[in-house]
Backbone as JSON, one array per atom type, in Angstrom:
{
  "sequence": "MSKLTARRERPRSFYHWPWTSAIDQHLEFARKAVKITPMPATLTGSMIQRQIGDDHVCVLTFDRPDSGANVFDAATLNELNEHVDLVQSDASLRGLIITSAKKSIFIAGADLKTLLKQAQTGELRDFIARGQRIFKRIAALKIPTVAAIHGACAGGGYEITLACDYRVASDDPATRIGLPETTLGLVPAWGGCTRLPRLIGPERAAEVILKGKLYSAPEALKLGLIDEISTRDQLVDLARKKLRDGKRKPSPASKIDKELLAPRESGNAAPARA",
  "N": [[-40.65, -9.76, 14.93], [-39.52, -6.51, 14.32], [-39.29, -4.44, 11.33], [-37.22, -2.62, 11.57], [-35.54, -3.79, 13.51], [-34.82, -6.1, 12.16], [-33.39, -5.0, 10.08], [-31.2, -3.97, 11.41], [-29.93, -6.28, 12.27], [-29.15, -7.51, 10.01], [-26.49, -8.83, 8.14], [-23.7, -6.84, 7.14], [-21.95, -5.85, 4.23], [-18.4, -5.57, 3.73], [-17.48, -3.29, 2.35], [-19.83, -2.12, 1.68], [-20.63, -2.39, -0.89], [-21.3, -4.38, -3.84], [-18.77, -5.83, -3.99], [-17.6, -8.31, -4.35], [-18.54, -9.47, -6.74], [-17.66, -7.45, -8.37], [-14.87, -7.65, -8.25], [-14.56, -10.12, -9.48], [-15.52, -9.54, -12.06], [-13.64, -7.73, -12.94], [-11.17, -8.94, -12.93], [-9.87, -9.93, -15.27], [-9.68, -7.56, -16.7], [-8.0, -5.96, -15.05], [-5.69, -7.52, -15.1], [-4.89, -7.29, -17.75], [-4.57, -4.53, -17.95], [-2.47, -3.86, -16.19], [-0.68, -5.64, -17.06], [0.04, -8.1, -15.84], [1.7, -11.09, -15.16], [0.09, -14.19, -14.83], [-0.18, -15.59, -11.55], [1.79, -18.33, -10.53], [0.67, -21.55, -9.32], [2.19, -22.71, -7.31], [4.8, -21.36, -5.43], [8.27, -21.0, -5.12], [10.97, -20.25, -2.96], [12.17, -17.12, -1.53], [10.15, -14.17, -1.37], [10.84, -11.64, -0.77], [13.82, -10.02, -0.6], [16.45, -9.44, 1.71], [18.9, -7.12, 2.54], [21.7, -5.9, 4.27], [23.87, -3.3, 4.5], [27.27, -2.01, 4.94], [26.75, 0.5, 5.79], [24.75, 0.25, 7.54], [22.16, 0.28, 6.63], [19.11, -1.12, 5.85], [17.89, -2.91, 3.12], [14.99, -3.84, 1.65], [13.99, -5.86, -0.87], [11.51, -6.43, -3.11], [10.81, -9.28, -4.92], [9.22, -11.35, -6.5], [9.38, -14.76, -7.12], [9.49, -16.51, -10.27], [7.72, -14.88, -11.66], [6.65, -11.9, -13.33], [5.73, -9.85, -11.84], [5.21, -8.15, -8.71], [3.05, -8.81, -6.06], [0.67, -8.46, -3.38], [-0.11, -11.11, -1.39], [-1.36, -13.51, 1.02], [0.91, -14.98, 1.83], [3.03, -13.28, 1.13], [2.53, -11.06, 2.75], [2.91, -12.25, 5.24], [5.64, -12.86, 5.1], [6.71, -10.3, 4.82], [6.02, -9.26, 7.31], [7.69, -10.74, 8.96], [10.18, -9.76, 8.17], [9.91, -7.14, 9.07], [9.84, -7.62, 11.79], [12.53, -8.35, 12.23], [13.86, -6.01, 11.42], [12.87, -4.22, 13.28], [13.95, -5.22, 15.61], [16.67, -4.9, 15.39], [18.94, -2.91, 16.63], [21.07, -1.62, 15.51], [20.52, -0.64, 13.01], [20.17, 2.05, 10.68], [18.43, 2.95, 8.84], [15.75, 2.21, 6.49], [15.07, 0.88, 3.32], [12.68, 0.33, 0.84], [12.19, -1.49, -2.04], [12.06, -2.7, -5.49], [12.87, -5.5, -7.6], [11.91, -5.93, -10.08], [11.43, -5.42, -13.65], [9.49, -3.65, -14.63], [7.56, -3.25, -12.71], [6.8, -2.13, -9.53], [5.2, -2.71, -7.0], [2.22, -4.28, -7.63], [-0.04, -4.13, -6.12], [-2.68, -5.66, -4.13], [-3.16, -9.17, -4.59], [-5.54, -10.0, -6.87], [-6.89, -12.41, -7.22], [-6.55, -13.57, -4.74], [-8.05, -11.78, -3.19], [-10.63, -12.24, -4.22], [-11.03, -14.97, -3.61], [-10.87, -14.91, -0.8], [-12.93, -13.23, -0.22], [-15.06, -14.83, -0.83], [-14.79, -16.87, 1.03], [-15.03, -15.61, 3.42], [-12.81, -14.56, 4.66], [-11.73, -12.13, 4.11], [-11.83, -9.78, 5.65], [-9.97, -10.31, 7.7], [-7.62, -10.53, 6.19], [-7.33, -7.94, 5.15], [-7.16, -6.49, 7.54], [-4.79, -7.54, 8.54], [-2.88, -6.6, 6.7], [-3.14, -3.86, 7.26], [-2.17, -3.76, 9.89], [0.52, -4.52, 9.55], [1.54, -2.53, 7.82], [1.17, -0.38, 9.48], [3.04, -0.96, 11.43], [5.39, -0.56, 9.97], [5.2, 2.19, 9.54], [5.54, 3.03, 12.13], [8.16, 2.55, 12.77], [11.29, 3.39, 14.29], [13.44, 4.23, 12.87], [14.38, 6.13, 9.91], [12.52, 5.76, 6.86], [12.37, 4.85, 3.42], [10.74, 4.61, 0.31], [11.72, 3.3, -2.72], [10.74, 3.73, -5.8], [10.16, 2.06, -8.76], [8.55, 1.46, -11.75], [5.19, 0.05, -12.09], [3.18, 1.13, -9.5], [0.78, 0.47, -7.62], [-2.36, 0.71, -5.89], [-2.29, -1.3, -3.06], [0.44, -1.42, -3.37], [1.21, 1.25, -3.59], [0.26, 2.08, -1.17], [1.91, 0.89, 0.75], [4.14, 2.45, 0.42], [3.2, 4.82, 1.39], [3.29, 4.32, 4.05], [5.88, 4.7, 4.56], [8.48, 7.11, 5.37], [9.41, 8.71, 3.28], [9.13, 9.01, -0.33], [10.62, 8.14, -3.29], [11.01, 8.19, -6.83], [11.54, 6.62, -10.04], [12.24, 8.19, -13.2], [11.34, 6.8, -15.32], [9.18, 5.8, -18.02], [7.7, 3.55, -17.37], [7.06, 3.78, -14.74], [4.31, 4.22, -12.85], [1.95, 5.61, -10.75], [-0.46, 5.29, -8.19], [-3.86, 4.97, -6.87], [-5.94, 2.72, -7.74], [-8.22, 1.45, -6.77], [-10.95, 2.22, -6.66], [-11.86, 1.89, -9.23], [-12.38, -0.73, -9.32], [-14.49, -1.09, -7.71], [-13.79, -0.94, -5.06], [-12.21, 0.31, -2.01], [-9.25, 2.13, -0.99], [-7.86, 0.36, 1.41], [-5.64, -0.01, 2.98], [-4.45, 2.18, 4.12], [-4.53, 4.22, 2.28], [-6.78, 5.87, 2.34], [-6.44, 7.24, 4.67], [-3.73, 7.98, 5.27], [-2.94, 9.33, 2.93], [-4.59, 11.73, 2.75], [-3.43, 13.18, 4.86], [-0.98, 13.63, 3.84], [-1.2, 15.08, 1.4], [-3.42, 16.65, 1.69], [-6.99, 16.73, 2.24], [-8.82, 17.33, 0.1], [-7.38, 17.13, -2.34], [-6.49, 14.52, -2.03], [-8.91, 13.12, -2.07], [-9.64, 13.5, -4.71], [-7.6, 12.09, -6.06], [-8.07, 9.49, -5.11], [-10.76, 8.97, -5.88], [-10.72, 9.26, -8.65], [-9.04, 7.19, -9.39], [-6.79, 6.99, -10.96], [-3.63, 6.18, -12.55], [-0.6, 7.77, -12.16], [2.08, 9.41, -13.91], [5.58, 9.68, -13.02], [6.46, 12.48, -12.98], [3.91, 13.71, -12.82], [2.98, 12.63, -10.42], [4.82, 13.72, -8.66], [4.18, 16.43, -8.83], [1.65, 16.4, -7.7], [2.27, 15.73, -5.15], [2.46, 13.13, -4.37], [4.83, 11.78, -4.36], [8.26, 12.43, -3.33], [10.73, 13.0, -4.62], [12.45, 12.69, -7.82], [14.43, 10.53, -9.85], [16.87, 9.1, -12.13], [16.58, 5.64, -13.08], [18.86, 4.09, -12.47], [20.06, 5.52, -10.47], [18.35, 5.49, -8.4], [18.2, 4.03, -5.9], [20.44, 5.07, -4.66], [19.63, 7.71, -4.36], [17.58, 7.27, -2.56], [19.05, 6.44, -0.33], [20.36, 8.83, 0.27], [18.17, 10.34, 0.94], [17.44, 9.24, 3.34], [19.02, 10.54, 5.14], [17.64, 12.74, 5.91], [16.24, 12.04, 8.09], [13.57, 10.99, 10.36], [10.33, 11.69, 9.15], [8.6, 14.56, 10.08], [5.57, 14.46, 11.84], [2.53, 15.76, 10.5], [0.62, 18.58, 11.72], [-2.43, 18.05, 13.58], [-5.08, 17.76, 11.44], [-8.1, 19.18, 9.99], [-9.58, 17.06, 9.01], [-8.64, 14.94, 10.6], [-9.64, 15.72, 13.09], [-12.35, 15.54, 12.61], [-12.62, 12.82, 12.16], [-11.97, 11.82, 14.65], [-13.93, 12.84, 16.24], [-16.61, 12.27, 18.53], [-19.46, 10.21, 17.84], [-23.01, 10.02, 17.77], [-24.27, 7.76, 16.87], [-23.64, 4.81, 14.9], [-20.6, 3.62, 13.28], [-17.53, 5.01, 13.9], [-15.02, 6.2, 11.67], [-11.72, 4.81, 11.54], [-9.0, 6.61, 12.98], [-6.42, 6.11, 12.37], [-4.65, 4.09, 10.06]],
  "CA": [[-39.47, -8.88, 14.79], [-39.83, -5.34, 13.51], [-38.43, -4.22, 10.17], [-36.03, -1.9, 12.02], [-34.65, -4.75, 14.15], [-34.28, -6.99, 11.12], [-32.4, -4.26, 9.31], [-29.99, -3.85, 12.22], [-29.28, -7.56, 12.42], [-28.73, -8.02, 8.71], [-25.04, -8.67, 7.94], [-23.32, -5.79, 6.21], [-20.72, -6.13, 3.49], [-17.28, -4.79, 4.24], [-17.38, -1.99, 1.69], [-21.17, -1.68, 1.36], [-20.8, -2.53, -2.34], [-21.18, -5.79, -4.28], [-17.41, -5.86, -4.51], [-17.19, -9.66, -4.74], [-18.78, -9.6, -8.18], [-16.83, -6.46, -9.06], [-13.53, -8.23, -8.4], [-14.66, -11.18, -10.47], [-15.7, -8.94, -13.37], [-12.49, -6.92, -13.34], [-9.91, -9.69, -12.86], [-9.21, -9.95, -16.57], [-9.37, -6.17, -17.05], [-6.82, -5.51, -14.3], [-4.54, -8.28, -15.54], [-4.45, -6.72, -19.01], [-4.18, -3.13, -17.76], [-1.17, -3.79, -15.54], [0.15, -6.62, -17.74], [0.57, -8.99, -14.81], [1.77, -12.5, -15.49], [-0.68, -14.95, -13.85], [0.63, -16.16, -10.49], [1.82, -19.79, -10.52], [-0.01, -22.14, -8.17], [3.18, -22.95, -6.27], [5.96, -20.48, -5.51], [9.4, -21.45, -4.32], [11.94, -19.2, -2.7], [11.73, -15.93, -0.83], [9.56, -13.13, -2.2], [11.45, -10.37, -0.36], [15.23, -10.18, -0.24], [16.9, -8.47, 2.7], [20.34, -6.86, 2.54], [22.14, -4.85, 5.2], [25.21, -2.91, 4.11], [28.17, -1.47, 5.96], [26.18, 1.76, 6.27], [23.67, -0.12, 8.47], [20.86, 0.51, 6.0], [18.46, -2.36, 5.42], [17.16, -2.8, 1.86], [14.05, -4.92, 1.37], [13.72, -5.86, -2.3], [10.45, -7.34, -3.52], [11.16, -9.97, -6.16], [8.43, -12.58, -6.49], [9.98, -15.69, -8.07], [8.68, -17.09, -11.35], [6.67, -13.94, -12.04], [7.12, -10.57, -13.71], [5.07, -8.85, -11.0], [5.1, -8.31, -7.26], [1.72, -8.55, -5.54], [0.48, -8.84, -1.98], [-1.03, -12.16, -0.99], [-1.16, -13.83, 2.43], [2.29, -15.41, 2.06], [3.91, -12.11, 1.04], [2.32, -10.27, 3.97], [3.57, -12.96, 6.35], [7.08, -12.69, 4.96], [7.0, -8.9, 5.13], [5.91, -9.09, 8.75], [8.91, -11.31, 9.55], [11.26, -8.8, 7.93], [9.7, -6.0, 9.97], [10.29, -8.1, 13.1], [13.99, -8.28, 12.27], [14.26, -4.6, 11.36], [12.5, -3.6, 14.54], [14.77, -5.74, 16.71], [18.08, -4.61, 15.15], [19.19, -1.53, 17.08], [22.18, -1.02, 14.77], [20.05, -0.12, 11.72], [20.01, 3.5, 10.6], [17.41, 3.29, 7.86], [15.13, 1.13, 5.73], [14.65, 1.19, 1.95], [11.83, -0.69, 0.22], [12.29, -1.35, -3.49], [11.67, -3.87, -6.28], [13.85, -5.95, -8.59], [11.23, -6.16, -11.35], [11.77, -4.49, -14.72], [8.48, -2.62, -14.89], [6.54, -3.23, -11.66], [7.23, -2.01, -8.13], [4.24, -3.67, -6.45], [0.97, -4.02, -8.34], [-1.15, -4.12, -5.18], [-3.12, -6.96, -3.62], [-3.47, -10.18, -5.59], [-6.99, -9.99, -7.04], [-7.41, -13.76, -7.0], [-6.61, -13.74, -3.29], [-9.2, -11.01, -2.71], [-11.86, -12.92, -4.6], [-11.15, -16.2, -2.84], [-11.13, -14.62, 0.6], [-14.28, -12.66, -0.15], [-15.99, -15.96, -0.89], [-14.64, -17.7, 2.23], [-15.24, -14.8, 4.61], [-11.52, -14.26, 5.3], [-11.2, -10.88, 3.57], [-11.63, -8.82, 6.74], [-8.71, -10.63, 8.37], [-6.53, -10.23, 5.26], [-7.18, -6.49, 5.11], [-6.69, -6.06, 8.86], [-3.38, -7.92, 8.68], [-2.11, -5.62, 5.95], [-3.16, -2.6, 8.0], [-1.28, -3.87, 11.06], [1.92, -4.56, 9.11], [1.9, -1.21, 7.32], [1.24, 0.49, 10.66], [4.33, -1.25, 12.06], [6.41, 0.12, 9.18], [5.07, 3.63, 9.82], [5.94, 3.3, 13.52], [9.59, 2.28, 12.98], [12.02, 4.54, 14.82], [14.43, 4.64, 11.88], [13.76, 6.68, 8.71], [12.18, 4.77, 5.83], [12.18, 5.42, 2.08], [10.33, 3.7, -0.76], [12.36, 3.6, -4.0], [9.71, 3.22, -6.71], [10.35, 1.96, -10.21], [7.52, 0.62, -12.34], [3.81, 0.22, -11.62], [3.05, 1.2, -8.04], [-0.67, 0.65, -7.6], [-3.13, 0.17, -4.78], [-1.48, -1.64, -1.89], [1.83, -1.1, -3.67], [1.45, 2.64, -3.21], [-0.06, 2.26, 0.25], [3.07, 0.57, 1.58], [5.04, 3.6, 0.35], [2.63, 5.85, 2.27], [3.71, 3.98, 5.4], [7.28, 5.14, 4.67], [8.65, 8.55, 5.59], [9.63, 9.39, 2.0], [8.92, 8.25, -1.55], [11.35, 8.61, -4.46], [10.58, 7.38, -7.97], [12.32, 6.75, -11.27], [11.59, 8.96, -14.26], [11.04, 5.87, -16.41], [7.76, 5.77, -18.4], [7.03, 2.41, -16.74], [6.65, 4.16, -13.39], [2.95, 4.76, -12.77], [1.67, 5.61, -9.31], [-1.82, 5.7, -7.85], [-4.78, 4.12, -6.1], [-7.03, 2.42, -8.68], [-9.22, 0.57, -6.16], [-12.34, 2.6, -6.94], [-12.24, 1.37, -10.55], [-12.77, -2.12, -9.1], [-15.56, -1.12, -6.72], [-13.18, -1.08, -3.74], [-11.59, 1.52, -1.47], [-7.89, 1.86, -0.51], [-8.08, 0.01, 2.81], [-4.38, -0.2, 3.7], [-3.88, 3.46, 4.5], [-4.71, 5.24, 1.25], [-7.84, 6.81, 2.72], [-6.09, 7.95, 5.9], [-2.41, 8.61, 5.2], [-2.83, 10.25, 1.8], [-5.1, 13.07, 3.1], [-2.48, 13.88, 5.72], [0.2, 13.96, 3.04], [-1.45, 16.08, 0.35], [-4.65, 17.37, 1.97], [-8.18, 15.91, 1.98], [-9.47, 17.57, -1.2], [-6.56, 16.55, -3.4], [-6.49, 13.07, -1.82], [-10.2, 12.61, -2.53], [-9.59, 13.49, -6.18], [-6.72, 10.99, -6.47], [-8.72, 8.22, -4.78], [-11.99, 8.77, -6.64], [-10.4, 9.08, -10.07], [-8.42, 5.88, -9.57], [-5.83, 7.09, -12.07], [-2.21, 5.96, -12.3], [0.1, 8.97, -12.61], [3.5, 9.33, -14.22], [6.4, 10.22, -11.92], [6.34, 13.94, -12.89], [2.57, 14.06, -12.35], [2.91, 12.26, -9.01], [5.61, 14.71, -7.93], [3.4, 17.67, -8.8], [0.52, 16.19, -6.79], [2.77, 15.48, -3.81], [2.42, 11.7, -4.07], [6.22, 11.38, -4.13], [9.09, 13.55, -2.89], [11.78, 13.32, -5.58], [12.58, 11.83, -8.99], [15.79, 10.34, -10.36], [16.96, 8.02, -13.11], [16.44, 4.34, -12.42], [20.13, 3.58, -11.96], [20.46, 6.3, -9.3], [17.19, 5.55, -7.51], [18.51, 3.58, -4.54], [21.38, 6.04, -4.1], [18.82, 8.85, -3.92], [16.87, 6.83, -1.36], [20.01, 6.48, 0.77], [20.56, 10.24, 0.62], [16.93, 10.82, 1.57], [17.43, 8.75, 4.72], [19.73, 11.51, 5.98], [16.68, 13.74, 6.4], [15.67, 11.56, 9.34], [12.14, 10.7, 10.38], [9.48, 12.79, 8.71], [7.83, 15.1, 11.2], [4.13, 14.33, 11.6], [1.84, 17.02, 10.27], [-0.32, 18.91, 12.8], [-3.77, 17.47, 13.42], [-5.85, 18.5, 10.45], [-9.54, 19.19, 10.18], [-10.1, 15.72, 8.76], [-8.34, 14.15, 11.78], [-10.56, 16.09, 14.16], [-13.66, 15.01, 12.27], [-12.58, 11.37, 12.33], [-11.89, 11.51, 16.07], [-15.09, 13.38, 16.94], [-17.57, 11.23, 18.92], [-20.71, 10.18, 17.1], [-24.12, 9.49, 18.56], [-24.6, 6.43, 16.39], [-22.82, 4.37, 13.78], [-19.2, 3.32, 13.54], [-16.61, 6.07, 13.48], [-13.89, 5.72, 10.87], [-10.49, 4.82, 12.33], [-8.14, 7.77, 12.73], [-5.15, 5.61, 11.85], [-4.75, 2.81, 9.35]],
  "C": [[-39.82, -7.71, 13.88], [-38.89, -5.22, 12.34], [-37.14, -3.54, 10.57], [-35.03, -2.86, 12.65], [-34.01, -5.67, 13.13], [-33.2, -6.29, 10.33], [-31.1, -4.15, 10.08], [-29.22, -5.16, 12.28], [-28.77, -8.13, 11.11], [-27.23, -7.8, 8.53], [-24.75, -7.61, 6.9], [-22.03, -6.18, 5.51], [-19.64, -5.18, 3.94], [-17.21, -3.4, 3.63], [-18.74, -1.41, 1.33], [-21.41, -1.64, -0.15], [-20.78, -4.01, -2.68], [-19.81, -6.04, -4.85], [-16.95, -7.25, -4.9], [-17.37, -9.85, -6.24], [-17.93, -8.62, -8.96], [-15.42, -6.99, -9.28], [-13.54, -9.27, -9.5], [-14.72, -10.6, -11.88], [-14.43, -8.26, -13.87], [-11.16, -7.67, -13.28], [-9.16, -9.62, -14.18], [-8.82, -8.54, -17.0], [-8.1, -5.71, -16.36], [-5.57, -6.23, -14.77], [-3.98, -7.7, -16.84], [-3.91, -5.31, -18.82], [-2.78, -3.03, -17.18], [-0.18, -4.77, -16.17], [0.85, -7.55, -16.74], [0.59, -10.42, -15.33], [0.99, -13.28, -14.44], [0.23, -15.62, -12.83], [0.63, -17.68, -10.58], [1.18, -20.33, -9.26], [0.95, -22.35, -7.01], [4.39, -22.06, -6.49], [7.06, -21.02, -4.62], [10.36, -20.29, -4.12], [11.32, -17.99, -2.03], [11.18, -14.9, -1.8], [10.12, -11.75, -1.89], [12.88, -10.65, 0.08], [15.64, -9.08, 0.74], [18.42, -8.35, 2.65], [20.64, -5.73, 3.51], [23.59, -4.54, 4.88], [26.04, -2.4, 5.27], [27.66, -0.15, 6.52], [25.02, 1.53, 7.23], [22.29, 0.28, 7.94], [20.32, -0.82, 5.49], [17.67, -2.08, 4.14], [16.29, -4.04, 1.69], [13.65, -4.83, -0.1], [12.66, -6.9, -2.63], [10.82, -7.95, -4.86], [10.48, -11.34, -6.17], [8.99, -13.55, -7.53], [8.98, -16.19, -9.1], [7.53, -16.18, -11.78], [7.3, -12.6, -12.42], [6.57, -9.48, -12.82], [5.2, -9.19, -9.52], [3.66, -7.97, -6.86], [1.69, -8.94, -4.07], [-0.55, -9.97, -1.89], [-0.71, -12.5, 0.46], [0.29, -14.19, 2.72], [3.25, -14.22, 2.05], [3.76, -11.23, 2.28], [3.01, -10.93, 5.16], [5.08, -12.76, 6.3], [7.5, -11.26, 5.28], [6.98, -8.66, 6.63], [7.15, -9.63, 9.46], [10.1, -10.38, 9.35], [11.14, -7.6, 8.87], [10.11, -6.38, 11.39], [11.8, -7.92, 13.24], [14.49, -6.84, 12.24], [14.01, -3.92, 12.7], [13.42, -4.01, 15.69], [16.26, -5.41, 16.56], [18.37, -3.14, 15.47], [20.3, -0.85, 16.3], [21.73, -0.37, 13.45], [19.81, 1.38, 11.79], [18.95, 3.91, 9.59], [16.91, 2.06, 7.14], [14.72, 1.65, 4.36], [13.83, 0.02, 1.43], [11.84, -0.46, -1.28], [11.89, -2.65, -4.18], [12.76, -4.21, -7.29], [13.22, -6.14, -9.97], [11.54, -5.06, -12.37], [10.76, -3.36, -14.87], [7.39, -2.55, -13.83], [7.22, -3.11, -10.3], [6.43, -3.03, -7.33], [2.88, -3.31, -7.04], [-0.25, -4.06, -7.43], [-1.48, -5.52, -4.69], [-3.44, -7.89, -4.79], [-4.99, -10.31, -5.7], [-7.61, -11.37, -6.84], [-7.53, -14.06, -5.51], [-7.82, -13.01, -2.72], [-10.51, -11.73, -3.01], [-12.08, -14.17, -3.76], [-11.52, -15.91, -1.4], [-12.48, -13.93, 0.8], [-15.32, -13.77, -0.11], [-15.95, -16.8, 0.37], [-14.84, -16.92, 3.52], [-13.96, -14.41, 5.32], [-10.97, -12.89, 4.9], [-10.94, -9.84, 4.66], [-10.27, -9.05, 7.42], [-7.51, -10.28, 7.49], [-6.27, -8.72, 5.23], [-6.63, -5.97, 6.45], [-5.22, -6.39, 9.06], [-2.49, -6.95, 7.91], [-2.04, -4.28, 6.66], [-2.18, -2.65, 9.17], [0.19, -3.82, 10.64], [2.37, -3.2, 8.61], [2.01, -0.22, 8.48], [2.56, 0.28, 11.39], [5.47, -0.56, 11.31], [6.4, 1.62, 9.49], [5.6, 3.98, 11.2], [7.42, 3.03, 13.78], [10.31, 3.55, 13.42], [13.09, 5.05, 13.86], [13.72, 5.23, 10.66], [13.57, 5.61, 7.64], [11.91, 5.48, 4.51], [11.73, 4.32, 1.13], [10.97, 4.18, -2.06], [11.54, 2.94, -5.1], [10.18, 3.23, -8.15], [9.3, 1.01, -10.76], [6.15, 0.89, -11.73], [3.73, 0.1, -10.11], [1.59, 1.52, -7.76], [-1.3, 0.06, -6.35], [-2.28, -0.05, -3.54], [-0.01, -1.39, -2.1], [2.16, 0.34, -3.34], [1.19, 2.85, -1.72], [1.1, 1.87, 1.16], [4.08, 1.73, 1.53], [4.53, 4.74, 1.23], [2.98, 5.58, 3.73], [5.17, 4.36, 5.64], [7.34, 6.65, 4.89], [8.74, 9.31, 4.27], [9.41, 8.42, 0.84], [9.73, 8.9, -2.68], [11.02, 7.67, -5.61], [11.48, 7.62, -9.17], [11.52, 7.54, -12.3], [11.23, 8.1, -15.46], [9.54, 5.9, -16.74], [6.99, 4.62, -17.76], [6.53, 2.74, -15.34], [5.3, 4.87, -13.43], [2.47, 4.56, -11.34], [0.22, 6.03, -9.06], [-2.6, 4.65, -7.08], [-6.0, 3.8, -6.97], [-8.18, 1.6, -8.09], [-10.66, 0.92, -6.55], [-12.79, 2.13, -8.32], [-12.66, -0.09, -10.47], [-13.91, -2.23, -8.1], [-15.06, -1.3, -5.31], [-12.74, 0.29, -3.23], [-10.18, 1.17, -1.02], [-7.91, 1.62, 1.0], [-6.81, -0.16, 3.62], [-3.68, 1.13, 3.98], [-4.07, 4.56, 3.48], [-5.73, 6.29, 1.64], [-7.5, 7.61, 3.97], [-4.74, 8.66, 5.8], [-2.3, 9.62, 4.06], [-3.41, 11.62, 2.1], [-4.15, 13.86, 3.98], [-1.25, 14.32, 4.94], [-0.06, 15.11, 2.08], [-2.73, 16.89, 0.58], [-5.87, 16.57, 1.54], [-8.79, 16.1, 0.6], [-8.68, 16.93, -2.34], [-6.53, 15.02, -3.27], [-7.79, 12.46, -2.33], [-10.22, 12.52, -4.05], [-8.75, 12.31, -6.69], [-7.42, 9.65, -6.26], [-9.92, 7.96, -5.68], [-11.74, 8.6, -8.13], [-9.8, 7.7, -10.34], [-7.39, 5.85, -10.67], [-4.43, 6.72, -11.62], [-1.43, 7.1, -12.95], [1.56, 8.67, -12.95], [4.28, 9.93, -13.06], [6.33, 11.75, -11.85], [4.97, 14.39, -12.39], [2.44, 13.77, -10.85], [3.69, 13.25, -8.15], [4.84, 16.01, -7.77], [2.25, 17.58, -7.8], [0.98, 16.01, -5.34], [2.74, 14.02, -3.41], [3.81, 11.14, -3.79], [7.03, 12.63, -3.8], [10.14, 13.98, -3.91], [11.8, 12.3, -6.71], [14.05, 11.7, -9.36], [15.74, 9.32, -11.5], [16.91, 6.69, -12.36], [17.75, 3.89, -11.78], [20.63, 4.34, -10.73], [19.39, 6.3, -8.2], [17.52, 5.15, -6.08], [19.51, 4.52, -3.87], [20.64, 7.28, -3.6], [18.07, 8.5, -2.64], [17.8, 6.87, -0.14], [20.26, 7.92, 1.23], [19.34, 10.78, 1.37], [16.84, 10.37, 3.03], [18.1, 9.74, 5.67], [18.8, 12.59, 6.53], [16.04, 13.31, 7.71], [14.18, 11.27, 9.24], [11.35, 11.92, 9.94], [8.64, 13.26, 9.89], [6.34, 14.97, 10.89], [3.49, 15.69, 11.42], [0.89, 17.3, 11.43], [-1.68, 18.31, 12.52], [-4.59, 18.35, 12.49], [-7.34, 18.44, 10.77], [-10.12, 17.8, 9.99], [-9.82, 14.8, 9.94], [-9.34, 14.43, 12.89], [-11.96, 15.55, 13.89], [-13.72, 13.5, 12.49], [-12.62, 10.99, 13.81], [-13.11, 11.99, 16.85], [-16.07, 12.28, 17.29], [-18.85, 11.34, 18.12], [-21.79, 9.54, 17.96], [-24.47, 8.08, 18.15], [-23.7, 6.08, 15.23], [-21.39, 4.14, 14.19], [-18.32, 4.44, 13.02], [-15.47, 5.47, 12.69], [-12.63, 5.77, 11.71], [-9.62, 6.01, 11.97], [-6.82, 7.34, 12.13], [-5.37, 4.29, 11.15], [-3.53, 1.98, 9.63]]
}
């Protein structure tokens, strides 16, 4: 067997980085930085509450029981998918709002312990692909969608808001928004690398992604990461008003879209949609 053939047949890591060890090394760092309470081994009760008012607006409220933080693990993704099923099948709904009941965290992203475990068992590809499919379903809903952000909104937590038509955030100091995956040796795989460039442009998106910084609400507004700011107590009301704007019109195909869709002689082309 030639060296070239051996190189082609050698398994490739998902991100082309030693991210398994990176996750392991940064578990404690991330837990301290975001101040996440360790997840209990067994969780009881629903992690996402669903309410539909007389205005036919569905509100999905993330509220992980027995924890001060909301995170995405396999169970949460499964539950979210079930809610999307119900939203998609209810023709009477006029809008969807995604929010959190936590005091200082919207959604802190994917559960790092889940990522580490699935990286070791070979299930990480499926976990990431499942998140992509669910977020894509949210983006494809025929009704307008708004994310009402209060507290830390990081990684997958921000990526689910990118699947919404609009993003509104509280002016509270606890609200911090961004994509910190690169600080862990990862990339934003649930739409951050595809939807964000279409929202704010490829150059600015690259800066946000590569820096891995969490921005305050005013900073996020200036960058275009969110659409409007309000006080926390008026946040959901602002989201309801934002629904009146209807579905966000898709931006014209950009240069980055054309490059992603362009055929390549070799190698795997990046997906145009996440």
